[in-house]
CSV table of C-alpha atoms and ligand atoms in Angstrom, one decimal:
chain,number,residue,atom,x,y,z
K,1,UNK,CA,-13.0,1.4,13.9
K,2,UNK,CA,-16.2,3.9,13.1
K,3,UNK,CA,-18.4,5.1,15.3
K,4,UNK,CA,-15.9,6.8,17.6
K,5,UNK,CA,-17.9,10.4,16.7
K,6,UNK,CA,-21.6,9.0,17.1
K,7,UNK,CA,-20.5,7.5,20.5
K,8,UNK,CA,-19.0,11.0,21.9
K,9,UNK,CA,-22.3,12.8,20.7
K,10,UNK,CA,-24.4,10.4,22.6
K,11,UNK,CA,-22.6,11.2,25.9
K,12,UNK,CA,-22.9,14.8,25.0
K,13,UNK,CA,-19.1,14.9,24.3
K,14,UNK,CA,-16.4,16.0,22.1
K,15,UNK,CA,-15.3,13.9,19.3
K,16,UNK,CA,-11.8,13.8,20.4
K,17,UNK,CA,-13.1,12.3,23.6
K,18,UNK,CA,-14.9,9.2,21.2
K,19,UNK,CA,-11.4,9.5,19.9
K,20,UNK,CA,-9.3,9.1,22.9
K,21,UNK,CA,-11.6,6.2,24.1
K,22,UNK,CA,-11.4,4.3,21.3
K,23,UNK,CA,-7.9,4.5,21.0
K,24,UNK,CA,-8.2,2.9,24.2
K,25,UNK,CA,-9.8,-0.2,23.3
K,26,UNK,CA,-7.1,-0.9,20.3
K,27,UNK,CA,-4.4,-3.1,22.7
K,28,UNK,CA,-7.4,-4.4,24.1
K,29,UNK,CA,-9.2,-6.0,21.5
K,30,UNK,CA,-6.1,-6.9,20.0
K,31,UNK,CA,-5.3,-9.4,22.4
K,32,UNK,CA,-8.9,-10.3,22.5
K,33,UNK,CA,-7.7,-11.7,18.6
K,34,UNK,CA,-4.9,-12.9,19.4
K,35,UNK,CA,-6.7,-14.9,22.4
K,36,UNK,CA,-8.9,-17.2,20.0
K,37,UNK,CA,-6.2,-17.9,17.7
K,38,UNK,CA,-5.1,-14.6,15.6
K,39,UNK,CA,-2.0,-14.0,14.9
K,40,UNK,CA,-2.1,-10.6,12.4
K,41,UNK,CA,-4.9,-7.5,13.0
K,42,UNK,CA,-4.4,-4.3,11.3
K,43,UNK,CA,-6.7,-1.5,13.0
K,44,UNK,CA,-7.8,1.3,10.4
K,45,UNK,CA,-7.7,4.5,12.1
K,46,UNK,CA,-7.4,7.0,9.2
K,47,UNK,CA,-8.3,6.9,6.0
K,48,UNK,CA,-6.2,9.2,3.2
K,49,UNK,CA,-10.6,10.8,2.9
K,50,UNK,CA,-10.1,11.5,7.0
K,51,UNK,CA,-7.5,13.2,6.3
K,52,UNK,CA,-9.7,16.1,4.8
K,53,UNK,CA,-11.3,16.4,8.1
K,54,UNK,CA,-10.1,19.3,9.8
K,55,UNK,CA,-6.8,19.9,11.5
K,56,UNK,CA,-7.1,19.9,15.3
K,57,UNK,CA,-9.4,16.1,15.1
K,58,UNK,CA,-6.3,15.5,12.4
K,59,UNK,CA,-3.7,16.6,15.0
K,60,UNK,CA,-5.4,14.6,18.0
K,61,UNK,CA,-5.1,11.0,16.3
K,62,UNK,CA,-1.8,11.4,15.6
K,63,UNK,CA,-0.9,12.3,19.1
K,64,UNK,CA,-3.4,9.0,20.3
K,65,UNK,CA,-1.3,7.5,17.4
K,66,UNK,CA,1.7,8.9,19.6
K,67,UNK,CA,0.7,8.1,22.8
K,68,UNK,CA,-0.6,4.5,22.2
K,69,UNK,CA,2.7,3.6,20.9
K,70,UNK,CA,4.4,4.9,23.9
K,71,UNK,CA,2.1,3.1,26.5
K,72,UNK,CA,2.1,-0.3,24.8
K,73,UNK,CA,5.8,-0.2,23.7
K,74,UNK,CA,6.3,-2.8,26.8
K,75,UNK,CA,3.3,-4.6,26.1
K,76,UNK,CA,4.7,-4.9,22.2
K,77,UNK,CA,8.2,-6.6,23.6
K,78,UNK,CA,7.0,-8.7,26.5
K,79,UNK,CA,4.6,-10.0,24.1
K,80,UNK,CA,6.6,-10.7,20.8
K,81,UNK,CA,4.5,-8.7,18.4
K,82,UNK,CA,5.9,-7.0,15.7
K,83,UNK,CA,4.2,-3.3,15.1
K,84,UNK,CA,4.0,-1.4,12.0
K,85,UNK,CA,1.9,1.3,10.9
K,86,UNK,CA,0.9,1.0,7.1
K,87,UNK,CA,-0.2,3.9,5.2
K,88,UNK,CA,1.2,7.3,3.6
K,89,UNK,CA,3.3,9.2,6.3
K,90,UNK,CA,4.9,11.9,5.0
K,91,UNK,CA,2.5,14.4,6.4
K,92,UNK,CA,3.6,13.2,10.3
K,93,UNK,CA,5.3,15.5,12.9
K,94,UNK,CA,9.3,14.3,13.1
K,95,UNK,CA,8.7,13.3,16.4
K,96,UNK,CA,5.9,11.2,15.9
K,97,UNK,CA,7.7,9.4,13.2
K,98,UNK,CA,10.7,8.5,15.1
K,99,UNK,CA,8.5,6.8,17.6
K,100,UNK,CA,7.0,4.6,15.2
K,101,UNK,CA,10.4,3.6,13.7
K,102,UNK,CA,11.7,2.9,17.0
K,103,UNK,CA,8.8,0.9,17.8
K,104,UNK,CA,8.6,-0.8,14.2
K,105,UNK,CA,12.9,-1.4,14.5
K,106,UNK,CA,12.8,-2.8,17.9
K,107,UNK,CA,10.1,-5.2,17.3
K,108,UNK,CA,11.2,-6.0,13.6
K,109,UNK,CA,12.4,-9.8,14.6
K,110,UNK,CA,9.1,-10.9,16.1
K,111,UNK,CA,6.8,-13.3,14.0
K,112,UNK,CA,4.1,-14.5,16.8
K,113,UNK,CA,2.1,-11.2,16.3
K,114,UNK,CA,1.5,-8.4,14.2
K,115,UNK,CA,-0.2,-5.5,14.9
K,116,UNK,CA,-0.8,-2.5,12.4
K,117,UNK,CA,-2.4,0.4,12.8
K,118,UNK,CA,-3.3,1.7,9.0
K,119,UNK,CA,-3.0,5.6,9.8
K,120,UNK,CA,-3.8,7.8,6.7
K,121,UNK,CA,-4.1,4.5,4.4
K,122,UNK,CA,-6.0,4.1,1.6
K,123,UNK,CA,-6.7,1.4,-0.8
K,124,UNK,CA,-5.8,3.4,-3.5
K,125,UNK,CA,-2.8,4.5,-2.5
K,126,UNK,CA,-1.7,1.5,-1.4
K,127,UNK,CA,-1.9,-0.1,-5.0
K,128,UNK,CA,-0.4,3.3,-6.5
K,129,UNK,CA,2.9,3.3,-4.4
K,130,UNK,CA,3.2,-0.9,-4.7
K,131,UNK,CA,3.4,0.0,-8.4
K,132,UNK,CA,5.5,2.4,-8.2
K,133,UNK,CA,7.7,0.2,-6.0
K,134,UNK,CA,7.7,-2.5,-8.5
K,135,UNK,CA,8.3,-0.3,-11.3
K,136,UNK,CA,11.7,0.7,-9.9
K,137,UNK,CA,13.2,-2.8,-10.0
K,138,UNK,CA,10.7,-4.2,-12.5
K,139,UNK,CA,10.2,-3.2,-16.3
K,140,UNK,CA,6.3,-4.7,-16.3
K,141,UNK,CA,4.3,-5.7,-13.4
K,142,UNK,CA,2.7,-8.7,-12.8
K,143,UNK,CA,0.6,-10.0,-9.9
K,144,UNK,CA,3.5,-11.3,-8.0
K,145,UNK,CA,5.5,-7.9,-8.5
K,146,UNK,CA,3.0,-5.9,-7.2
K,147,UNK,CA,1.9,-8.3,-4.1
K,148,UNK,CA,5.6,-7.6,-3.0
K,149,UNK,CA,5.2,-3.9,-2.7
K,150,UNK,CA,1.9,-3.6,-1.1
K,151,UNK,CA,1.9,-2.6,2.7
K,152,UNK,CA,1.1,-5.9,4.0
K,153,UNK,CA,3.0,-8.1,0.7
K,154,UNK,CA,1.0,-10.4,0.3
K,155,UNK,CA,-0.6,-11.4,3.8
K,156,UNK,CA,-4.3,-10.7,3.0
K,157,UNK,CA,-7.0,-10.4,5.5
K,158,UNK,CA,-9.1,-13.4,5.8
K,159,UNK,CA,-12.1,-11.2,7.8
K,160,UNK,CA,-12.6,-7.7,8.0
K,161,UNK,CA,-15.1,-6.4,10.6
K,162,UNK,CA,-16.5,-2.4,10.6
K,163,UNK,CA,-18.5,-1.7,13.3
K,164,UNK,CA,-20.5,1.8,13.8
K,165,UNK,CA,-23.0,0.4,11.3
K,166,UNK,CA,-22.0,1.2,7.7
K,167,UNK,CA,-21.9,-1.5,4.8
K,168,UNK,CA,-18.9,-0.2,3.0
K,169,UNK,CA,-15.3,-0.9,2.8
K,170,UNK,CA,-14.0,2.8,2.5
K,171,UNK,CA,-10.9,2.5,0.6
K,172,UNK,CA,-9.5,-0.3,3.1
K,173,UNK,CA,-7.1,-2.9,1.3
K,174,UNK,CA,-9.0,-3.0,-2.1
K,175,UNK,CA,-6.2,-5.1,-3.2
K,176,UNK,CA,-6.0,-7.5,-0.6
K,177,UNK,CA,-9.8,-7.7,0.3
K,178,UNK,CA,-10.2,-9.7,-3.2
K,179,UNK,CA,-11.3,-12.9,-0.8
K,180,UNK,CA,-11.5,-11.8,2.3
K,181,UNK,CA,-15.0,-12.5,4.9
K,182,UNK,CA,-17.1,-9.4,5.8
K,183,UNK,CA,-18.3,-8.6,9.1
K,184,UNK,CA,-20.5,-5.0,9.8
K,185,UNK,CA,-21.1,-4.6,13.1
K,186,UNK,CA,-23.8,-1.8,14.6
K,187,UNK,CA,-21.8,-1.3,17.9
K,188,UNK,CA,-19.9,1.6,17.5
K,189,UNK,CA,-16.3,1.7,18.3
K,190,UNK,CA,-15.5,2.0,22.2
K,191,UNK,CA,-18.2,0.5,23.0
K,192,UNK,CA,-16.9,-2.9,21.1
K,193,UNK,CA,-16.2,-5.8,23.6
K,194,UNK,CA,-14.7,-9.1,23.8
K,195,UNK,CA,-18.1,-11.2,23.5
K,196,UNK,CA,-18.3,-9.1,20.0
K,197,UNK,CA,-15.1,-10.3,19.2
K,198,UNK,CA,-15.9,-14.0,20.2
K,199,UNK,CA,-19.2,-13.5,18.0
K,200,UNK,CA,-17.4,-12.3,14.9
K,201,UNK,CA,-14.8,-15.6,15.4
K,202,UNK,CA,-17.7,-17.9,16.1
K,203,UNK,CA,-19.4,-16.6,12.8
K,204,UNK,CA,-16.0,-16.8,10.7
K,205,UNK,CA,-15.4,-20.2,11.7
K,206,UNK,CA,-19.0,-21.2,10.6
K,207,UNK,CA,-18.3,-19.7,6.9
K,208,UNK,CA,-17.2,-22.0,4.3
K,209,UNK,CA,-14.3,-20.2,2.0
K,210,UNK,CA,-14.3,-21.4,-1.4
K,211,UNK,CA,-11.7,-18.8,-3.2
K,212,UNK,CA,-14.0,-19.4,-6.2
K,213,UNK,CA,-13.7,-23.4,-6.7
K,214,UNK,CA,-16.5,-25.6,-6.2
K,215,UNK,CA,-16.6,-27.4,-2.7
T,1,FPP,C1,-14.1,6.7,12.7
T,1,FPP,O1,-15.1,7.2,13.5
T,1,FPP,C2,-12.9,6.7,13.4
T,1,FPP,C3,-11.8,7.4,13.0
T,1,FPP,C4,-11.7,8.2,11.7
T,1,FPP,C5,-10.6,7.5,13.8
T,1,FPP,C6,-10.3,6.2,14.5
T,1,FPP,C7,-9.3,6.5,15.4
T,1,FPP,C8,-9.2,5.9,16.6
T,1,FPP,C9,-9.9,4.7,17.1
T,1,FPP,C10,-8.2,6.5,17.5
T,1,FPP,C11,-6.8,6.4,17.0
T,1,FPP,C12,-6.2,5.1,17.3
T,1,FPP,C13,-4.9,4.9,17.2
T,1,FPP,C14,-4.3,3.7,17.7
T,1,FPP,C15,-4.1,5.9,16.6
T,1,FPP,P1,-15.8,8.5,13.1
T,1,FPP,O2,-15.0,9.6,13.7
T,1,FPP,O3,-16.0,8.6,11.6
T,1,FPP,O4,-17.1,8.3,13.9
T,1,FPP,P2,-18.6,8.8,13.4
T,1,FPP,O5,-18.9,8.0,12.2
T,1,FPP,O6,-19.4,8.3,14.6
T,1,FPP,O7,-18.5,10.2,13.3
């Protein structure tokens, strides 16, 4: 989700405003997925590199984080989608981590939907801790091992899209990206709509995976 930053400075306003408003269009697009066919999205919004930014734009996304959770709690039930944020969260307020546990343990049992937000994630240290993981029940690791212990097992993205105009995968599922499609889009964040999202799914659907065999 990048461009939330650019988008504030055009309007002549604070990044924490880009922040707020793209917060905003998370549930949205979401269901905008899940409308033409998509069952699992994961929605980067920190990076463990963001994390070096500085404290008060820190501060602020986890309280969006906060707030997001509480206003779509209802919208998570009604709908059947199971919630979990992925990343490293030992650095999160108490607070805000009982309400993501609440949220994650009260829509644990749903399998329509997923929705994850990857909140101070990184590829890296998504690989590190599966390892570590493994290593705790496991004397070697092999590729099933580790798959296990990842954030997402082994549920890989078939398409990931950036927007805000950057060609780079910033530490985002390294593991799991082995195969995936690649989508960069120049709209920045809140500005992203559903006709982008029906673009991206047209274009996905008109790209012939192979997975490295010969078709
Ligand atoms: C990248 O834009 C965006 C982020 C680092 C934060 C993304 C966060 C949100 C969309 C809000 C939080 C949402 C939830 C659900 C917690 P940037 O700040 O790098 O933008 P720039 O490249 O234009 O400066």
């Amino acid at each position: 989700m990048d461009g939330n930053g650019r988008w504030a400075k055009s309007l002549g306003q604070s990044r924490q405003y880009g922040h707020q408003v793209g917060s905003s269009r998370v549930y949205e697009i979401f269901k905008a997925c899940t409308e033409l066919g998509c069952r699992t999205a994961t929605f980067f919004a920190m990076s463990s590199e963001n994390m070096n930014r500085n404290e008060a734009e820190i501060s602020f996304i986890s309280q969006l984080l906060k707030s997001s959770i509480n206003e779509h709690f209802s919208d998570l039930i009604d709908n059947k989608i199971k919630f979990k944020v992925i990343g490293d969260l030992s650095s999160l307020p108490n607070k805000i981590l009982e309400i993501i546990q609440h949220a994650e343990n009260e829509t644990k049992n749903f399998s329509a939907y997923n929705l994850n937000i990857a909140y101070n994630y990184g590829g890296h240290w998504d690989i590190i801790n599966a390892a570590n993981l493994a290593l705790l029940n496991h004397k070697q690791i092999n590729y099933e091992t580790l798959c296990k212990y990842l954030s997402t097992s082994e549920n890989y993205p078939d398409l990931i899209v950036r927007t805000g105009g950057y060609k780079r995968l910033s530490n985002f599922m390294l593991w799991q990206a082995a195969y995936s499609e690649f989508q960069f889009l120049d709209v920045l964040w809140p500005d992203i709509s559903k006709n982008d999202i029906e673009s991206i799914f047209h274009n996905y659907e008109n790209t012939q995976r192979k997975f490295g065999l010969v078709k």
